[in-house]
Amino acid sequence: MDTIRTITRILQQLLFYLFLIFLVSSCAQKTPTRPGGLPQGSGKLVLEISGLRNDAGELFISLFSGRHGFPEDPQAAILNIHREINNRVCRVEIDPLAYGEYAISMFHDEDRDGEMKSNLLGIPKEGFAFSGNRSTKKGQPDYDDVKFLFLVPEKTLRIVMQYETVGRDRQRIMQEKKSRD
């Protein structure tokens, strides 16, 4: 009788351990991941850019996958795109794009010289924008301010161009001052 109980106990333990092994292996069969914990895969990123002041020149877009070189060094970007502007808007599809963390900077190269024009104070004369539509009132954003996760088969980012902010702010302040007087 003791032999039967011992065999029964061993079989129960064996079944329990087999069940645990099965449970652990089924949990481990999730989406494979890349370093950093991001899932493998790719999808389509759609950029819808609006707020352009005219159709002159082209839009210069840089896609960054890290802080290095962001936002001004297109050589550090993983992708640089030049696109024509129609009716003051631009639509760009990046397909395929690997899942990951990215940031976008762009400028409206109105004179097609490949460089962002600025005045003596360093204030841009041409339009610019960043993923996340981050305002530049507190200075140029860094990568962490505008980064986004791309982890779905298709994602659309709506980005609005910004133009020389000091003049706009000065006009707004003057209008507010006039309305108070």
PDB file of C-alpha atoms in Angstrom, residues 3-127:
ATOM      1  CA  THR A   3       4.336   1.785  -2.568  1.00  0.00           C
ATOM      2  CA  ILE A   4       1.082   2.726  -4.296  1.00  0.00           C
ATOM      3  CA  ARG A   5       0.800   5.939  -2.238  1.00  0.00           C
ATOM      4  CA  THR A   6       4.394   6.831  -3.018  1.00  0.00           C
ATOM      5  CA  ILE A   7       3.872   6.230  -6.736  1.00  0.00           C
ATOM      6  CA  THR A   8       0.619   8.238  -6.635  1.00  0.00           C
ATOM      7  CA  ARG A   9       2.358  11.145  -4.863  1.00  0.00           C
ATOM      8  CA  ILE A  10       5.224  11.080  -7.382  1.00  0.00           C
ATOM      9  CA  LEU A  11       2.752  11.077 -10.291  1.00  0.00           C
ATOM     10  CA  GLN A  12       0.825  13.995  -8.760  1.00  0.00           C
ATOM     11  CA  GLN A  13       4.042  15.975  -8.347  1.00  0.00           C
ATOM     12  CA  LEU A  14       5.088  15.098 -11.882  1.00  0.00           C
ATOM     13  CA  LEU A  15       1.713  16.263 -13.251  1.00  0.00           C
ATOM     14  CA  PHE A  16       1.955  19.449 -11.201  1.00  0.00           C
ATOM     15  CA  TYR A  17       5.449  20.222 -12.580  1.00  0.00           C
ATOM     16  CA  LEU A  18       4.351  19.414 -16.134  1.00  0.00           C
ATOM     17  CA  PHE A  19       1.422  21.791 -15.687  1.00  0.00           C
ATOM     18  CA  LEU A  20       3.792  24.528 -14.452  1.00  0.00           C
ATOM     19  CA  ILE A  21       6.125  23.976 -17.393  1.00  0.00           C
ATOM     20  CA  PHE A  22       3.174  24.179 -19.795  1.00  0.00           C
ATOM     21  CA  LEU A  23       1.888  27.343 -18.109  1.00  0.00           C
ATOM     22  CA  VAL A  24       5.266  29.081 -18.214  1.00  0.00           C
ATOM     23  CA  SER A  25       5.937  28.093 -21.837  1.00  0.00           C
ATOM     24  CA  SER A  26       2.516  29.306 -22.989  1.00  0.00           C
ATOM     25  CA  CYS A  27       3.116  32.684 -21.333  1.00  0.00           C
ATOM     26  CA  ALA A  28       6.509  32.957 -23.018  1.00  0.00           C
ATOM     27  CA  GLN A  29       4.993  32.640 -26.507  1.00  0.00           C
ATOM     28  CA  LYS A  30       3.954  36.290 -26.689  1.00  0.00           C
ATOM     29  CA  THR A  31       5.153  38.702 -29.355  1.00  0.00           C
ATOM     30  CA  PRO A  32       8.931  38.462 -29.649  1.00  0.00           C
ATOM     31  CA  THR A  33      10.703  41.582 -28.461  1.00  0.00           C
ATOM     32  CA  ARG A  34      13.718  43.542 -29.560  1.00  0.00           C
ATOM     33  CA  PRO A  35      16.272  44.959 -27.164  1.00  0.00           C
ATOM     34  CA  GLY A  36      14.621  47.630 -25.048  1.00  0.00           C
ATOM     35  CA  GLY A  37      11.407  45.663 -24.701  1.00  0.00           C
ATOM     36  CA  LEU A  38       9.772  46.910 -27.916  1.00  0.00           C
ATOM     37  CA  PRO A  39       7.864  44.329 -29.964  1.00  0.00           C
ATOM     38  CA  GLN A  40       9.150  43.310 -33.364  1.00  0.00           C
ATOM     39  CA  GLY A  41       7.183  44.371 -36.403  1.00  0.00           C
ATOM     40  CA  SER A  42       6.591  47.295 -38.668  1.00  0.00           C
ATOM     41  CA  GLY A  43       3.763  49.450 -39.875  1.00  0.00           C
ATOM     42  CA  LYS A  44       2.859  52.600 -41.739  1.00  0.00           C
ATOM     43  CA  LEU A  45       3.383  56.059 -40.256  1.00  0.00           C
ATOM     44  CA  VAL A  46       1.291  58.787 -41.889  1.00  0.00           C
ATOM     45  CA  LEU A  47       2.193  62.454 -41.400  1.00  0.00           C
ATOM     46  CA  GLU A  48      -0.472  65.063 -42.127  1.00  0.00           C
ATOM     47  CA  ILE A  49       1.190  68.474 -42.071  1.00  0.00           C
ATOM     48  CA  SER A  50      -0.917  71.638 -42.147  1.00  0.00           C
ATOM     49  CA  GLY A  51      -0.484  75.329 -41.415  1.00  0.00           C
ATOM     50  CA  LEU A  52       2.017  75.954 -44.210  1.00  0.00           C
ATOM     51  CA  ARG A  53       1.882  79.597 -45.268  1.00  0.00           C
ATOM     52  CA  ASN A  54       2.366  78.885 -48.985  1.00  0.00           C
ATOM     53  CA  ASP A  55       3.236  76.192 -51.539  1.00  0.00           C
ATOM     54  CA  ALA A  56       6.706  77.590 -52.274  1.00  0.00           C
ATOM     55  CA  GLY A  57       9.710  75.330 -51.914  1.00  0.00           C
ATOM     56  CA  GLU A  58       9.422  71.980 -50.189  1.00  0.00           C
ATOM     57  CA  LEU A  59       9.068  70.367 -46.811  1.00  0.00           C
ATOM     58  CA  PHE A  60      12.230  68.828 -45.341  1.00  0.00           C
ATOM     59  CA  ILE A  61      11.396  66.120 -42.777  1.00  0.00           C
ATOM     60  CA  SER A  62      13.881  64.258 -40.562  1.00  0.00           C
ATOM     61  CA  LEU A  63      12.994  61.132 -38.562  1.00  0.00           C
ATOM     62  CA  PHE A  64      15.213  60.405 -35.549  1.00  0.00           C
ATOM     63  CA  SER A  65      15.407  57.209 -33.493  1.00  0.00           C
ATOM     64  CA  GLY A  66      17.390  58.740 -30.637  1.00  0.00           C
ATOM     65  CA  ARG A  67      18.724  61.933 -29.089  1.00  0.00           C
ATOM     66  CA  HIS A  68      21.909  62.079 -31.159  1.00  0.00           C
ATOM     67  CA  GLY A  69      21.703  64.988 -33.597  1.00  0.00           C
ATOM     68  CA  PHE A  70      18.096  65.895 -32.840  1.00  0.00           C
ATOM     69  CA  PRO A  71      16.676  68.196 -34.154  1.00  0.00           C
ATOM     70  CA  GLU A  72      19.210  69.975 -36.344  1.00  0.00           C
ATOM     71  CA  ASP A  73      21.546  67.336 -37.792  1.00  0.00           C
ATOM     72  CA  PRO A  74      19.919  65.540 -40.732  1.00  0.00           C
ATOM     73  CA  GLN A  75      23.004  63.306 -40.990  1.00  0.00           C
ATOM     74  CA  ALA A  76      22.025  61.758 -37.639  1.00  0.00           C
ATOM     75  CA  ALA A  77      18.442  61.083 -38.752  1.00  0.00           C
ATOM     76  CA  ILE A  78      17.496  57.574 -39.835  1.00  0.00           C
ATOM     77  CA  LEU A  79      15.387  59.020 -42.647  1.00  0.00           C
ATOM     78  CA  ASN A  80      15.249  62.371 -44.466  1.00  0.00           C
ATOM     79  CA  ILE A  81      12.341  63.161 -46.764  1.00  0.00           C
ATOM     80  CA  HIS A  82      11.745  66.074 -49.169  1.00  0.00           C
ATOM     81  CA  ARG A  83       8.118  66.627 -50.217  1.00  0.00           C
ATOM     82  CA  GLU A  84       6.251  69.106 -52.378  1.00  0.00           C
ATOM     83  CA  ILE A  85       3.474  71.167 -50.805  1.00  0.00           C
ATOM     84  CA  ASN A  86      -0.010  71.371 -52.331  1.00  0.00           C
ATOM     85  CA  ASN A  87      -2.713  73.766 -51.125  1.00  0.00           C
ATOM     86  CA  ARG A  88      -0.611  74.565 -48.029  1.00  0.00           C
ATOM     87  CA  VAL A  89      -0.724  70.966 -46.755  1.00  0.00           C
ATOM     88  CA  CYS A  90       1.471  67.912 -47.144  1.00  0.00           C
ATOM     89  CA  ARG A  91       0.843  64.211 -46.547  1.00  0.00           C
ATOM     90  CA  VAL A  92       3.726  61.761 -46.136  1.00  0.00           C
ATOM     91  CA  GLU A  93       3.563  57.981 -45.723  1.00  0.00           C
ATOM     92  CA  ILE A  94       6.521  56.098 -44.280  1.00  0.00           C
ATOM     93  CA  ASP A  95       5.980  52.412 -44.956  1.00  0.00           C
ATOM     94  CA  PRO A  96       7.382  50.153 -43.689  1.00  0.00           C
ATOM     95  CA  LEU A  97       8.686  51.648 -40.454  1.00  0.00           C
ATOM     96  CA  ALA A  98       9.958  49.350 -37.704  1.00  0.00           C
ATOM     97  CA  TYR A  99       8.179  49.615 -34.375  1.00  0.00           C
ATOM     98  CA  GLY A 100      10.111  51.861 -32.039  1.00  0.00           C
ATOM     99  CA  GLU A 101      10.541  55.240 -30.418  1.00  0.00           C
ATOM    100  CA  TYR A 102      10.974  58.213 -32.751  1.00  0.00           C
ATOM    101  CA  ALA A 103      10.933  62.007 -32.985  1.00  0.00           C
ATOM    102  CA  ILE A 104      10.365  64.199 -36.027  1.00  0.00           C
ATOM    103  CA  SER A 105      11.682  67.628 -36.905  1.00  0.00           C
ATOM    104  CA  MET A 106      10.860  69.457 -40.115  1.00  0.00           C
ATOM    105  CA  PHE A 107      11.127  72.813 -41.772  1.00  0.00           C
ATOM    106  CA  HIS A 108       9.514  74.575 -44.725  1.00  0.00           C
ATOM    107  CA  ASP A 109      12.432  75.136 -47.087  1.00  0.00           C
ATOM    108  CA  GLU A 110      10.777  77.944 -49.034  1.00  0.00           C
ATOM    109  CA  ASP A 111      13.865  78.809 -51.081  1.00  0.00           C
ATOM    110  CA  ARG A 112      14.957  75.168 -51.610  1.00  0.00           C
ATOM    111  CA  ASP A 113      18.489  75.761 -50.368  1.00  0.00           C
ATOM    112  CA  GLY A 114      18.407  72.860 -47.900  1.00  0.00           C
ATOM    113  CA  GLU A 115      18.985  75.094 -44.877  1.00  0.00           C
ATOM    114  CA  MET A 116      16.760  76.695 -42.256  1.00  0.00           C
ATOM    115  CA  LYS A 117      16.991  80.471 -42.600  1.00  0.00           C
ATOM    116  CA  SER A 118      17.146  82.517 -39.396  1.00  0.00           C
ATOM    117  CA  ASN A 119      17.620  86.166 -38.477  1.00  0.00           C
ATOM    118  CA  LEU A 120      20.535  87.675 -36.535  1.00  0.00           C
ATOM    119  CA  LEU A 121      18.975  86.558 -33.246  1.00  0.00           C
ATOM    120  CA  GLY A 122      18.681  82.970 -34.484  1.00  0.00           C
ATOM    121  CA  ILE A 123      14.899  83.157 -34.855  1.00  0.00           C
ATOM    122  CA  PRO A 124      13.727  81.034 -37.804  1.00  0.00           C
ATOM    123  CA  LYS A 125      12.516  82.868 -40.897  1.00  0.00           C
ATOM    124  CA  GLU A 126      11.086  79.657 -42.390  1.00  0.00           C
ATOM    125  CA  GLY A 127       8.404  77.434 -40.915  1.00  0.00           C
TER     126      GLY A 127
END
